[in-house]
Amino acid sequence: MAERMGPSPHYSRKYSPRARAMDYLISAFTLRTEGSVPRRALQQTSAAYAQQSLDTHNYYRSRHQSTAPLRWSSTLEADAQAWANRCVFEHANNGATGQGENLAWGYSDAKSAIDAYYSEGAGYAYGVSQPADWYSVGHFTQVVWRSTTDLGCAVATCNGGQQFHVCRYYPPGNYVGEYAENVLPPIWH
């Protein structure tokens, strides 16, 4: 199996001024206390959140050549919910779980979080085996990764009222040397 880029399809915020600024903003809203629990349940129903997550992912995937829609996985949803309930903004060791992962903190709903993931693709260089700056496009590439077939997302409202969104993907994306065949250009490209 090819080597994955980093522990999961997130990007390190240490490599650009924009990323460092975002890290500051995220840390201002993040409680890093292990074992924190959600303060209250999300108002949107689980079914509505799941549908919005799936619809938004599939909308973006439909904009790319030969990229099939994802299926909802209740197993991935349960894994994502367990991780979100921790209220700790850090990635899981997804090498051990065999799942890809995208995280977002502070967005009001699933669509807003997924829109942010996809927005990283604005300057993506299609056709390369590995992006030059993977850390700035890793959320985007996981959303549209062609060989990913299953999705499960969940959210927890944590201390301070901030929402912590977690999406899990199977099979995971972001493998070194596999970008050209898995991150395909938009249909209008």
Short mmCIF file of N, CA and C in Angstrom, two decimals:
data_model
loop_
_atom_site.label_atom_id
_atom_site.label_comp_id
_atom_site.label_asym_id
_atom_site.label_seq_id
_atom_site.Cartn_x
_atom_site.Cartn_y
_atom_site.Cartn_z
N MET A 1 0.84 -1.17 0.00
CA MET A 1 0.00 0.00 0.00
C MET A 1 0.89 1.24 0.00
N ALA A 2 0.45 2.27 -0.66
CA ALA A 2 1.21 3.50 -0.76
C ALA A 2 1.24 4.21 0.59
N GLU A 3 2.25 5.04 0.75
CA GLU A 3 2.40 5.80 1.99
C GLU A 3 1.39 6.94 2.02
N ARG A 4 0.74 7.12 3.17
CA ARG A 4 -0.19 8.24 3.33
C ARG A 4 0.59 9.50 3.66
N MET A 5 0.05 10.61 3.23
CA MET A 5 0.65 11.91 3.54
C MET A 5 0.23 12.29 4.96
N GLY A 6 1.09 12.12 5.93
CA GLY A 6 0.77 12.49 7.29
C GLY A 6 -0.15 11.49 7.95
N PRO A 7 -0.52 11.74 9.21
CA PRO A 7 -1.33 10.79 9.95
C PRO A 7 -2.77 10.72 9.46
N SER A 8 -3.25 11.76 8.81
CA SER A 8 -4.63 11.79 8.34
C SER A 8 -4.77 12.93 7.35
N PRO A 9 -5.90 13.01 6.65
CA PRO A 9 -6.03 14.03 5.63
C PRO A 9 -6.31 15.42 6.19
N HIS A 10 -5.49 15.85 7.11
CA HIS A 10 -5.58 17.21 7.58
C HIS A 10 -4.32 17.92 7.13
N TYR A 11 -4.23 19.18 7.37
CA TYR A 11 -2.98 19.85 7.05
C TYR A 11 -2.44 20.52 8.28
N SER A 12 -1.14 20.54 8.36
CA SER A 12 -0.49 21.22 9.47
C SER A 12 -0.58 22.71 9.22
N ARG A 13 -0.86 23.46 10.22
CA ARG A 13 -1.03 24.90 10.07
C ARG A 13 0.29 25.64 10.31
N LYS A 14 1.40 24.97 10.32
CA LYS A 14 2.68 25.58 10.65
C LYS A 14 3.42 26.11 9.44
N TYR A 15 2.90 25.94 8.25
CA TYR A 15 3.71 26.17 7.07
C TYR A 15 3.40 27.43 6.29
N SER A 16 2.40 28.20 6.63
CA SER A 16 2.13 29.44 5.92
C SER A 16 1.57 30.46 6.90
N PRO A 17 1.73 31.76 6.57
CA PRO A 17 1.17 32.78 7.46
C PRO A 17 -0.34 32.62 7.63
N ARG A 18 -1.05 32.31 6.54
CA ARG A 18 -2.50 32.12 6.62
C ARG A 18 -2.82 30.96 7.56
N ALA A 19 -2.06 29.88 7.43
CA ALA A 19 -2.30 28.70 8.26
C ALA A 19 -2.01 29.01 9.72
N ARG A 20 -0.93 29.76 9.98
CA ARG A 20 -0.61 30.12 11.37
C ARG A 20 -1.71 30.99 11.97
N ALA A 21 -2.27 31.91 11.17
CA ALA A 21 -3.36 32.76 11.66
C ALA A 21 -4.59 31.91 11.98
N MET A 22 -4.90 30.95 11.12
CA MET A 22 -6.04 30.06 11.37
C MET A 22 -5.80 29.24 12.63
N ASP A 23 -4.56 28.79 12.85
CA ASP A 23 -4.25 28.02 14.04
C ASP A 23 -4.53 28.86 15.29
N TYR A 24 -4.15 30.13 15.23
CA TYR A 24 -4.42 31.02 16.35
C TYR A 24 -5.92 31.13 16.60
N LEU A 25 -6.69 31.34 15.53
CA LEU A 25 -8.14 31.46 15.68
C LEU A 25 -8.76 30.18 16.22
N ILE A 26 -8.31 29.05 15.71
CA ILE A 26 -8.84 27.77 16.18
C ILE A 26 -8.50 27.56 17.65
N SER A 27 -7.24 27.86 18.02
CA SER A 27 -6.85 27.62 19.41
C SER A 27 -7.62 28.54 20.36
N ALA A 28 -8.07 29.68 19.87
CA ALA A 28 -8.86 30.57 20.72
C ALA A 28 -10.20 29.96 21.09
N PHE A 29 -10.70 29.02 20.27
CA PHE A 29 -12.00 28.40 20.52
C PHE A 29 -11.90 26.97 21.01
N THR A 30 -10.70 26.44 21.12
CA THR A 30 -10.54 25.02 21.39
C THR A 30 -10.18 24.76 22.84
N LEU A 31 -10.87 23.81 23.43
CA LEU A 31 -10.49 23.31 24.74
C LEU A 31 -9.70 22.04 24.52
N ARG A 32 -8.49 21.98 25.01
CA ARG A 32 -7.66 20.81 24.77
C ARG A 32 -7.62 19.90 25.99
N THR A 33 -8.64 19.91 26.77
CA THR A 33 -8.70 19.07 27.95
C THR A 33 -9.19 17.70 27.56
N GLU A 34 -8.36 16.69 27.72
CA GLU A 34 -8.77 15.31 27.44
C GLU A 34 -9.99 14.99 28.26
N GLY A 35 -10.94 14.37 27.63
CA GLY A 35 -12.11 13.91 28.35
C GLY A 35 -13.21 14.94 28.51
N SER A 36 -13.04 16.15 27.93
CA SER A 36 -14.15 17.10 27.96
C SER A 36 -15.34 16.46 27.27
N VAL A 37 -16.50 16.82 27.70
CA VAL A 37 -17.70 16.25 27.08
C VAL A 37 -18.53 17.36 26.47
N PRO A 38 -19.34 17.04 25.49
CA PRO A 38 -20.18 18.07 24.89
C PRO A 38 -21.09 18.70 25.94
N ARG A 39 -21.27 19.99 25.84
CA ARG A 39 -22.13 20.70 26.78
C ARG A 39 -23.60 20.42 26.51
N ARG A 40 -23.96 20.34 25.24
CA ARG A 40 -25.34 20.06 24.90
C ARG A 40 -25.38 19.40 23.52
N ALA A 41 -26.46 18.77 23.24
CA ALA A 41 -26.61 18.11 21.94
C ALA A 41 -26.87 19.14 20.86
N LEU A 42 -26.46 18.83 19.66
CA LEU A 42 -26.72 19.69 18.52
C LEU A 42 -28.22 19.77 18.28
N GLN A 43 -28.71 20.96 17.96
CA GLN A 43 -30.14 21.15 17.74
C GLN A 43 -30.62 20.45 16.47
N GLN A 44 -29.81 20.47 15.42
CA GLN A 44 -30.19 19.79 14.18
C GLN A 44 -30.22 18.29 14.45
N THR A 45 -31.22 17.60 13.93
CA THR A 45 -31.30 16.16 14.18
C THR A 45 -30.15 15.44 13.51
N SER A 46 -29.83 14.30 14.04
CA SER A 46 -28.76 13.48 13.48
C SER A 46 -29.05 13.13 12.03
N ALA A 47 -30.28 12.80 11.72
CA ALA A 47 -30.64 12.43 10.34
C ALA A 47 -30.48 13.62 9.40
N ALA A 48 -30.89 14.80 9.83
CA ALA A 48 -30.76 16.00 8.99
C ALA A 48 -29.29 16.36 8.80
N TYR A 49 -28.50 16.24 9.87
CA TYR A 49 -27.06 16.52 9.78
C TYR A 49 -26.40 15.53 8.82
N ALA A 50 -26.73 14.26 8.94
CA ALA A 50 -26.17 13.23 8.05
C ALA A 50 -26.52 13.53 6.60
N GLN A 51 -27.77 13.86 6.34
CA GLN A 51 -28.19 14.14 4.97
C GLN A 51 -27.48 15.36 4.40
N GLN A 52 -27.35 16.41 5.21
CA GLN A 52 -26.66 17.61 4.77
C GLN A 52 -25.18 17.31 4.49
N SER A 53 -24.56 16.51 5.33
CA SER A 53 -23.16 16.13 5.13
C SER A 53 -22.99 15.35 3.82
N LEU A 54 -23.83 14.36 3.63
CA LEU A 54 -23.75 13.53 2.43
C LEU A 54 -24.04 14.35 1.18
N ASP A 55 -25.11 15.15 1.22
CA ASP A 55 -25.48 15.95 0.05
C ASP A 55 -24.38 16.94 -0.33
N THR A 56 -23.78 17.58 0.66
CA THR A 56 -22.73 18.57 0.37
C THR A 56 -21.49 17.90 -0.20
N HIS A 57 -21.06 16.80 0.40
CA HIS A 57 -19.93 16.05 -0.17
C HIS A 57 -20.22 15.64 -1.61
N ASN A 58 -21.39 15.07 -1.84
CA ASN A 58 -21.72 14.56 -3.17
C ASN A 58 -21.91 15.68 -4.19
N TYR A 59 -22.36 16.83 -3.76
CA TYR A 59 -22.43 17.98 -4.66
C TYR A 59 -21.03 18.31 -5.17
N TYR A 60 -20.07 18.42 -4.25
CA TYR A 60 -18.71 18.76 -4.66
C TYR A 60 -18.08 17.65 -5.50
N ARG A 61 -18.31 16.41 -5.13
CA ARG A 61 -17.77 15.30 -5.91
C ARG A 61 -18.35 15.28 -7.33
N SER A 62 -19.61 15.67 -7.47
CA SER A 62 -20.25 15.66 -8.80
C SER A 62 -19.63 16.69 -9.73
N ARG A 63 -18.91 17.63 -9.20
CA ARG A 63 -18.26 18.66 -10.00
C ARG A 63 -16.93 18.17 -10.59
N HIS A 64 -16.50 16.96 -10.23
CA HIS A 64 -15.21 16.44 -10.68
C HIS A 64 -15.40 15.24 -11.59
N GLN A 65 -14.52 15.13 -12.56
CA GLN A 65 -14.58 14.06 -13.54
C GLN A 65 -14.51 12.69 -12.87
N SER A 66 -15.37 11.79 -13.29
CA SER A 66 -15.34 10.37 -12.88
C SER A 66 -15.26 10.15 -11.38
N THR A 67 -15.91 10.99 -10.61
CA THR A 67 -15.90 10.87 -9.15
C THR A 67 -17.32 10.54 -8.69
N ALA A 68 -17.49 9.31 -8.23
CA ALA A 68 -18.82 8.81 -7.85
C ALA A 68 -19.28 9.39 -6.52
N PRO A 69 -20.59 9.40 -6.30
CA PRO A 69 -21.11 9.85 -5.00
C PRO A 69 -20.71 8.89 -3.88
N LEU A 70 -20.65 9.43 -2.69
CA LEU A 70 -20.36 8.62 -1.50
C LEU A 70 -21.64 8.00 -0.97
N ARG A 71 -21.47 6.90 -0.22
CA ARG A 71 -22.58 6.26 0.52
C ARG A 71 -22.41 6.62 1.99
N TRP A 72 -23.53 6.72 2.69
CA TRP A 72 -23.49 6.98 4.12
C TRP A 72 -23.18 5.70 4.87
N SER A 73 -22.29 5.79 5.86
CA SER A 73 -21.92 4.65 6.69
C SER A 73 -22.24 4.97 8.15
N SER A 74 -23.15 4.20 8.73
CA SER A 74 -23.48 4.41 10.14
C SER A 74 -22.30 4.05 11.04
N THR A 75 -21.44 3.14 10.59
CA THR A 75 -20.24 2.79 11.36
C THR A 75 -19.28 3.97 11.41
N LEU A 76 -19.04 4.60 10.25
CA LEU A 76 -18.17 5.78 10.23
C LEU A 76 -18.79 6.92 11.03
N GLU A 77 -20.10 7.07 10.94
CA GLU A 77 -20.80 8.10 11.71
C GLU A 77 -20.59 7.87 13.21
N ALA A 78 -20.73 6.64 13.67
CA ALA A 78 -20.53 6.33 15.09
C ALA A 78 -19.10 6.62 15.52
N ASP A 79 -18.13 6.26 14.68
CA ASP A 79 -16.73 6.55 14.99
C ASP A 79 -16.49 8.06 15.06
N ALA A 80 -17.07 8.79 14.09
CA ALA A 80 -16.93 10.25 14.07
C ALA A 80 -17.58 10.86 15.31
N GLN A 81 -18.74 10.35 15.71
CA GLN A 81 -19.43 10.90 16.89
C GLN A 81 -18.62 10.66 18.16
N ALA A 82 -18.06 9.46 18.29
CA ALA A 82 -17.23 9.17 19.46
C ALA A 82 -16.04 10.12 19.53
N TRP A 83 -15.44 10.42 18.38
CA TRP A 83 -14.29 11.33 18.36
C TRP A 83 -14.75 12.76 18.65
N ALA A 84 -15.84 13.19 18.05
CA ALA A 84 -16.34 14.55 18.27
C ALA A 84 -16.70 14.77 19.74
N ASN A 85 -17.28 13.77 20.38
CA ASN A 85 -17.70 13.90 21.77
C ASN A 85 -16.56 14.17 22.73
N ARG A 86 -15.33 13.89 22.32
CA ARG A 86 -14.17 14.19 23.15
C ARG A 86 -13.93 15.69 23.26
N CYS A 87 -14.41 16.45 22.24
CA CYS A 87 -14.22 17.91 22.21
C CYS A 87 -12.75 18.31 22.29
N VAL A 88 -11.91 17.56 21.62
CA VAL A 88 -10.48 17.86 21.54
C VAL A 88 -10.12 17.97 20.07
N PHE A 89 -9.68 19.15 19.63
CA PHE A 89 -9.38 19.38 18.23
C PHE A 89 -8.01 18.80 17.90
N GLU A 90 -8.00 17.51 17.64
CA GLU A 90 -6.80 16.81 17.20
C GLU A 90 -7.26 15.61 16.38
N HIS A 91 -6.39 15.21 15.45
CA HIS A 91 -6.73 14.08 14.60
C HIS A 91 -6.47 12.76 15.31
N ALA A 92 -7.29 11.79 14.98
CA ALA A 92 -7.11 10.42 15.47
C ALA A 92 -5.93 9.80 14.73
N ASN A 93 -5.44 8.71 15.23
CA ASN A 93 -4.42 7.95 14.52
C ASN A 93 -5.14 7.09 13.50
N ASN A 94 -5.47 7.70 12.36
CA ASN A 94 -6.28 7.00 11.38
C ASN A 94 -5.52 5.94 10.62
N GLY A 95 -4.19 5.92 10.75
CA GLY A 95 -3.45 4.81 10.19
C GLY A 95 -3.87 3.51 10.85
N ALA A 96 -4.21 3.60 12.13
CA ALA A 96 -4.65 2.42 12.87
C ALA A 96 -6.10 2.06 12.57
N THR A 97 -6.93 3.08 12.28
CA THR A 97 -8.34 2.82 12.04
C THR A 97 -8.65 2.50 10.58
N GLY A 98 -7.74 2.87 9.68
CA GLY A 98 -8.00 2.67 8.26
C GLY A 98 -9.05 3.63 7.71
N GLN A 99 -9.22 4.77 8.38
CA GLN A 99 -10.20 5.77 7.95
C GLN A 99 -9.51 7.10 7.69
N GLY A 100 -10.01 7.83 6.70
CA GLY A 100 -9.60 9.20 6.52
C GLY A 100 -10.41 10.08 7.46
N GLU A 101 -9.96 11.31 7.65
CA GLU A 101 -10.64 12.18 8.61
C GLU A 101 -10.46 13.64 8.24
N ASN A 102 -11.53 14.40 8.35
CA ASN A 102 -11.50 15.86 8.27
C ASN A 102 -12.17 16.40 9.53
N LEU A 103 -11.58 17.44 10.09
CA LEU A 103 -12.11 18.09 11.29
C LEU A 103 -12.40 19.56 10.99
N ALA A 104 -13.35 20.11 11.68
CA ALA A 104 -13.62 21.55 11.62
C ALA A 104 -14.19 21.99 12.95
N TRP A 105 -13.85 23.19 13.35
CA TRP A 105 -14.30 23.72 14.63
C TRP A 105 -14.95 25.08 14.41
N GLY A 106 -16.11 25.28 15.00
CA GLY A 106 -16.71 26.60 15.01
C GLY A 106 -17.69 26.91 13.90
N TYR A 107 -17.91 26.00 12.98
CA TYR A 107 -18.88 26.23 11.90
C TYR A 107 -20.28 25.91 12.39
N SER A 108 -21.28 26.62 11.87
CA SER A 108 -22.65 26.49 12.36
C SER A 108 -23.35 25.23 11.91
N ASP A 109 -22.92 24.65 10.79
CA ASP A 109 -23.58 23.44 10.28
C ASP A 109 -22.62 22.64 9.41
N ALA A 110 -23.05 21.47 9.01
CA ALA A 110 -22.21 20.58 8.21
C ALA A 110 -21.82 21.22 6.89
N LYS A 111 -22.76 21.85 6.22
CA LYS A 111 -22.48 22.45 4.92
C LYS A 111 -21.36 23.48 5.01
N SER A 112 -21.39 24.33 6.02
CA SER A 112 -20.35 25.36 6.18
C SER A 112 -18.97 24.73 6.39
N ALA A 113 -18.90 23.68 7.19
CA ALA A 113 -17.63 23.00 7.43
C ALA A 113 -17.11 22.37 6.14
N ILE A 114 -17.98 21.70 5.41
CA ILE A 114 -17.56 21.02 4.17
C ILE A 114 -17.23 22.04 3.09
N ASP A 115 -17.95 23.15 3.04
CA ASP A 115 -17.59 24.23 2.12
C ASP A 115 -16.15 24.69 2.40
N ALA A 116 -15.78 24.80 3.67
CA ALA A 116 -14.42 25.21 4.02
C ALA A 116 -13.40 24.18 3.56
N TYR A 117 -13.70 22.89 3.74
CA TYR A 117 -12.78 21.85 3.24
C TYR A 117 -12.57 22.02 1.74
N TYR A 118 -13.67 22.16 1.02
CA TYR A 118 -13.59 22.21 -0.44
C TYR A 118 -12.90 23.48 -0.94
N SER A 119 -13.02 24.56 -0.20
CA SER A 119 -12.42 25.83 -0.64
C SER A 119 -10.90 25.74 -0.76
N GLU A 120 -10.28 24.79 -0.10
CA GLU A 120 -8.83 24.61 -0.22
C GLU A 120 -8.41 24.25 -1.64
N GLY A 121 -9.33 23.76 -2.45
CA GLY A 121 -8.99 23.32 -3.80
C GLY A 121 -8.89 24.44 -4.81
N ALA A 122 -9.11 25.68 -4.41
CA ALA A 122 -9.13 26.80 -5.36
C ALA A 122 -7.87 26.86 -6.22
N GLY A 123 -6.73 26.60 -5.67
CA GLY A 123 -5.49 26.68 -6.43
C GLY A 123 -4.82 25.34 -6.66
N TYR A 124 -5.58 24.27 -6.53
CA TYR A 124 -4.99 22.93 -6.63
C TYR A 124 -4.45 22.67 -8.03
N ALA A 125 -3.26 22.09 -8.13
CA ALA A 125 -2.63 21.73 -9.41
C ALA A 125 -2.99 20.29 -9.75
N TYR A 126 -3.94 20.11 -10.64
CA TYR A 126 -4.40 18.77 -11.02
C TYR A 126 -3.35 18.06 -11.87
N GLY A 127 -3.37 16.72 -11.79
CA GLY A 127 -2.49 15.90 -12.61
C GLY A 127 -1.14 15.60 -11.99
N VAL A 128 -0.91 16.03 -10.77
CA VAL A 128 0.36 15.76 -10.11
C VAL A 128 0.23 14.51 -9.24
N SER A 129 1.34 13.80 -9.06
CA SER A 129 1.29 12.59 -8.24
C SER A 129 1.24 12.92 -6.75
N GLN A 130 1.66 14.13 -6.43
CA GLN A 130 1.68 14.57 -5.03
C GLN A 130 1.68 16.10 -5.03
N PRO A 131 0.79 16.74 -4.28
CA PRO A 131 0.77 18.21 -4.27
C PRO A 131 2.03 18.78 -3.63
N ALA A 132 2.47 19.92 -4.13
CA ALA A 132 3.66 20.57 -3.58
C ALA A 132 3.43 21.02 -2.14
N ASP A 133 2.24 21.48 -1.84
CA ASP A 133 1.90 21.95 -0.49
C ASP A 133 0.68 21.19 0.01
N TRP A 134 0.86 19.91 0.26
CA TRP A 134 -0.24 19.05 0.68
C TRP A 134 -0.95 19.59 1.91
N TYR A 135 -0.22 20.21 2.79
CA TYR A 135 -0.80 20.68 4.05
C TYR A 135 -1.89 21.72 3.85
N SER A 136 -1.89 22.39 2.71
CA SER A 136 -2.91 23.42 2.48
C SER A 136 -4.09 22.91 1.65
N VAL A 137 -4.06 21.65 1.21
CA VAL A 137 -5.15 21.12 0.37
C VAL A 137 -5.69 19.78 0.85
N GLY A 138 -5.22 19.27 1.97
CA GLY A 138 -5.55 17.92 2.42
C GLY A 138 -7.02 17.67 2.70
N HIS A 139 -7.74 18.67 3.21
CA HIS A 139 -9.18 18.49 3.42
C HIS A 139 -9.88 18.35 2.07
N PHE A 140 -9.55 19.27 1.15
CA PHE A 140 -10.14 19.24 -0.19
C PHE A 140 -9.90 17.91 -0.88
N THR A 141 -8.65 17.44 -0.87
CA THR A 141 -8.34 16.21 -1.60
C THR A 141 -9.08 15.01 -1.01
N GLN A 142 -9.29 14.98 0.31
CA GLN A 142 -10.06 13.88 0.89
C GLN A 142 -11.52 13.95 0.46
N VAL A 143 -12.11 15.13 0.39
CA VAL A 143 -13.51 15.27 -0.02
C VAL A 143 -13.73 14.68 -1.41
N VAL A 144 -12.81 14.95 -2.35
CA VAL A 144 -13.02 14.52 -3.74
C VAL A 144 -12.22 13.27 -4.12
N TRP A 145 -11.55 12.63 -3.17
CA TRP A 145 -10.72 11.46 -3.45
C TRP A 145 -11.57 10.38 -4.12
N ARG A 146 -11.25 10.08 -5.36
CA ARG A 146 -12.09 9.23 -6.19
C ARG A 146 -12.32 7.84 -5.61
N SER A 147 -11.32 7.21 -5.03
CA SER A 147 -11.49 5.84 -4.56
C SER A 147 -12.18 5.74 -3.20
N THR A 148 -12.44 6.86 -2.54
CA THR A 148 -13.23 6.84 -1.31
C THR A 148 -14.69 6.57 -1.67
N THR A 149 -15.32 5.66 -0.94
CA THR A 149 -16.70 5.27 -1.25
C THR A 149 -17.69 5.54 -0.13
N ASP A 150 -17.22 5.63 1.11
CA ASP A 150 -18.12 5.72 2.26
C ASP A 150 -17.77 6.92 3.14
N LEU A 151 -18.80 7.48 3.75
CA LEU A 151 -18.69 8.69 4.56
C LEU A 151 -19.55 8.56 5.81
N GLY A 152 -19.05 9.09 6.90
CA GLY A 152 -19.84 9.26 8.12
C GLY A 152 -19.36 10.51 8.83
N CYS A 153 -20.26 11.41 9.16
CA CYS A 153 -19.91 12.66 9.84
C CYS A 153 -20.76 12.81 11.10
N ALA A 154 -20.24 13.58 12.04
CA ALA A 154 -20.96 13.85 13.28
C ALA A 154 -20.48 15.17 13.84
N VAL A 155 -21.22 15.68 14.79
CA VAL A 155 -20.89 16.95 15.41
C VAL A 155 -21.21 16.89 16.89
N ALA A 156 -20.43 17.63 17.67
CA ALA A 156 -20.71 17.81 19.09
C ALA A 156 -20.62 19.30 19.39
N THR A 157 -21.48 19.78 20.24
CA THR A 157 -21.37 21.16 20.72
C THR A 157 -20.61 21.10 22.03
N CYS A 158 -19.46 21.74 22.04
CA CYS A 158 -18.53 21.60 23.16
C CYS A 158 -18.61 22.81 24.08
N ASN A 159 -17.85 22.74 25.16
CA ASN A 159 -17.79 23.84 26.11
C ASN A 159 -17.51 25.13 25.36
N GLY A 160 -18.18 26.18 25.71
CA GLY A 160 -18.05 27.44 24.98
C GLY A 160 -19.05 27.55 23.85
N GLY A 161 -19.82 26.48 23.60
CA GLY A 161 -20.85 26.50 22.58
C GLY A 161 -20.37 26.29 21.16
N GLN A 162 -19.09 26.03 20.97
CA GLN A 162 -18.56 25.83 19.63
C GLN A 162 -18.85 24.42 19.14
N GLN A 163 -19.15 24.31 17.85
CA GLN A 163 -19.44 23.00 17.27
C GLN A 163 -18.17 22.39 16.69
N PHE A 164 -17.96 21.13 17.00
CA PHE A 164 -16.80 20.37 16.53
C PHE A 164 -17.31 19.32 15.56
N HIS A 165 -16.94 19.47 14.28
CA HIS A 165 -17.39 18.59 13.20
C HIS A 165 -16.29 17.58 12.89
N VAL A 166 -16.68 16.33 12.73
CA VAL A 166 -15.74 15.26 12.36
C VAL A 166 -16.36 14.47 11.21
N CYS A 167 -15.61 14.31 10.13
CA CYS A 167 -16.03 13.43 9.03
C CYS A 167 -14.99 12.33 8.88
N ARG A 168 -15.47 11.12 8.73
CA ARG A 168 -14.62 9.95 8.51
C ARG A 168 -14.91 9.39 7.12
N TYR A 169 -13.86 8.86 6.48
CA TYR A 169 -13.94 8.39 5.09
C TYR A 169 -13.34 7.00 4.97
N TYR A 170 -13.95 6.18 4.11
CA TYR A 170 -13.40 4.86 3.83
C TYR A 170 -13.58 4.54 2.35
N PRO A 171 -12.57 3.98 1.74
CA PRO A 171 -11.19 3.95 2.21
C PRO A 171 -10.62 5.37 2.25
N PRO A 172 -9.59 5.57 3.07
CA PRO A 172 -9.04 6.92 3.20
C PRO A 172 -8.33 7.36 1.93
N GLY A 173 -8.15 8.65 1.81
CA GLY A 173 -7.43 9.23 0.68
C GLY A 173 -6.07 9.75 1.10
N ASN A 174 -5.52 10.60 0.24
CA ASN A 174 -4.25 11.29 0.48
C ASN A 174 -3.06 10.35 0.57
N TYR A 175 -2.95 9.46 -0.41
CA TYR A 175 -1.80 8.56 -0.50
C TYR A 175 -0.76 9.13 -1.44
N VAL A 176 0.49 9.12 -1.01
CA VAL A 176 1.61 9.58 -1.83
C VAL A 176 1.59 8.85 -3.17
N GLY A 177 1.74 9.60 -4.24
CA GLY A 177 1.83 9.02 -5.58
C GLY A 177 0.50 8.68 -6.21
N GLU A 178 -0.63 8.90 -5.51
CA GLU A 178 -1.94 8.52 -6.04
C GLU A 178 -2.88 9.70 -6.29
N TYR A 179 -2.36 10.90 -6.22
CA TYR A 179 -3.21 12.08 -6.39
C TYR A 179 -3.71 12.23 -7.83
N ALA A 180 -2.87 12.00 -8.82
CA ALA A 180 -3.28 12.22 -10.21
C ALA A 180 -4.49 11.37 -10.59
N GLU A 181 -4.55 10.14 -10.10
CA GLU A 181 -5.68 9.28 -10.45
C GLU A 181 -6.86 9.39 -9.48
N ASN A 182 -6.71 10.12 -8.37
CA ASN A 182 -7.79 10.21 -7.39
C ASN A 182 -8.34 11.62 -7.16
N VAL A 183 -7.61 12.63 -7.54
CA VAL A 183 -8.10 14.01 -7.43
C VAL A 183 -8.20 14.54 -8.85
N LEU A 184 -9.36 14.33 -9.43
CA LEU A 184 -9.56 14.64 -10.84
C LEU A 184 -10.05 16.07 -11.03
N PRO A 185 -9.74 16.64 -12.19
CA PRO A 185 -10.13 18.04 -12.44
C PRO A 185 -11.64 18.22 -12.44
N PRO A 186 -12.06 19.45 -12.19
CA PRO A 186 -13.49 19.75 -12.31
C PRO A 186 -13.95 19.50 -13.75
N ILE A 187 -15.22 19.25 -13.91
CA ILE A 187 -15.79 18.97 -15.22
C ILE A 187 -15.55 20.11 -16.19
N TRP A 188 -15.57 21.34 -15.73
CA TRP A 188 -15.38 22.51 -16.60
C TRP A 188 -13.92 22.85 -16.82
N HIS A 189 -12.98 22.11 -16.24
CA HIS A 189 -11.54 22.40 -16.29
C HIS A 189 -10.97 22.17 -17.68
#
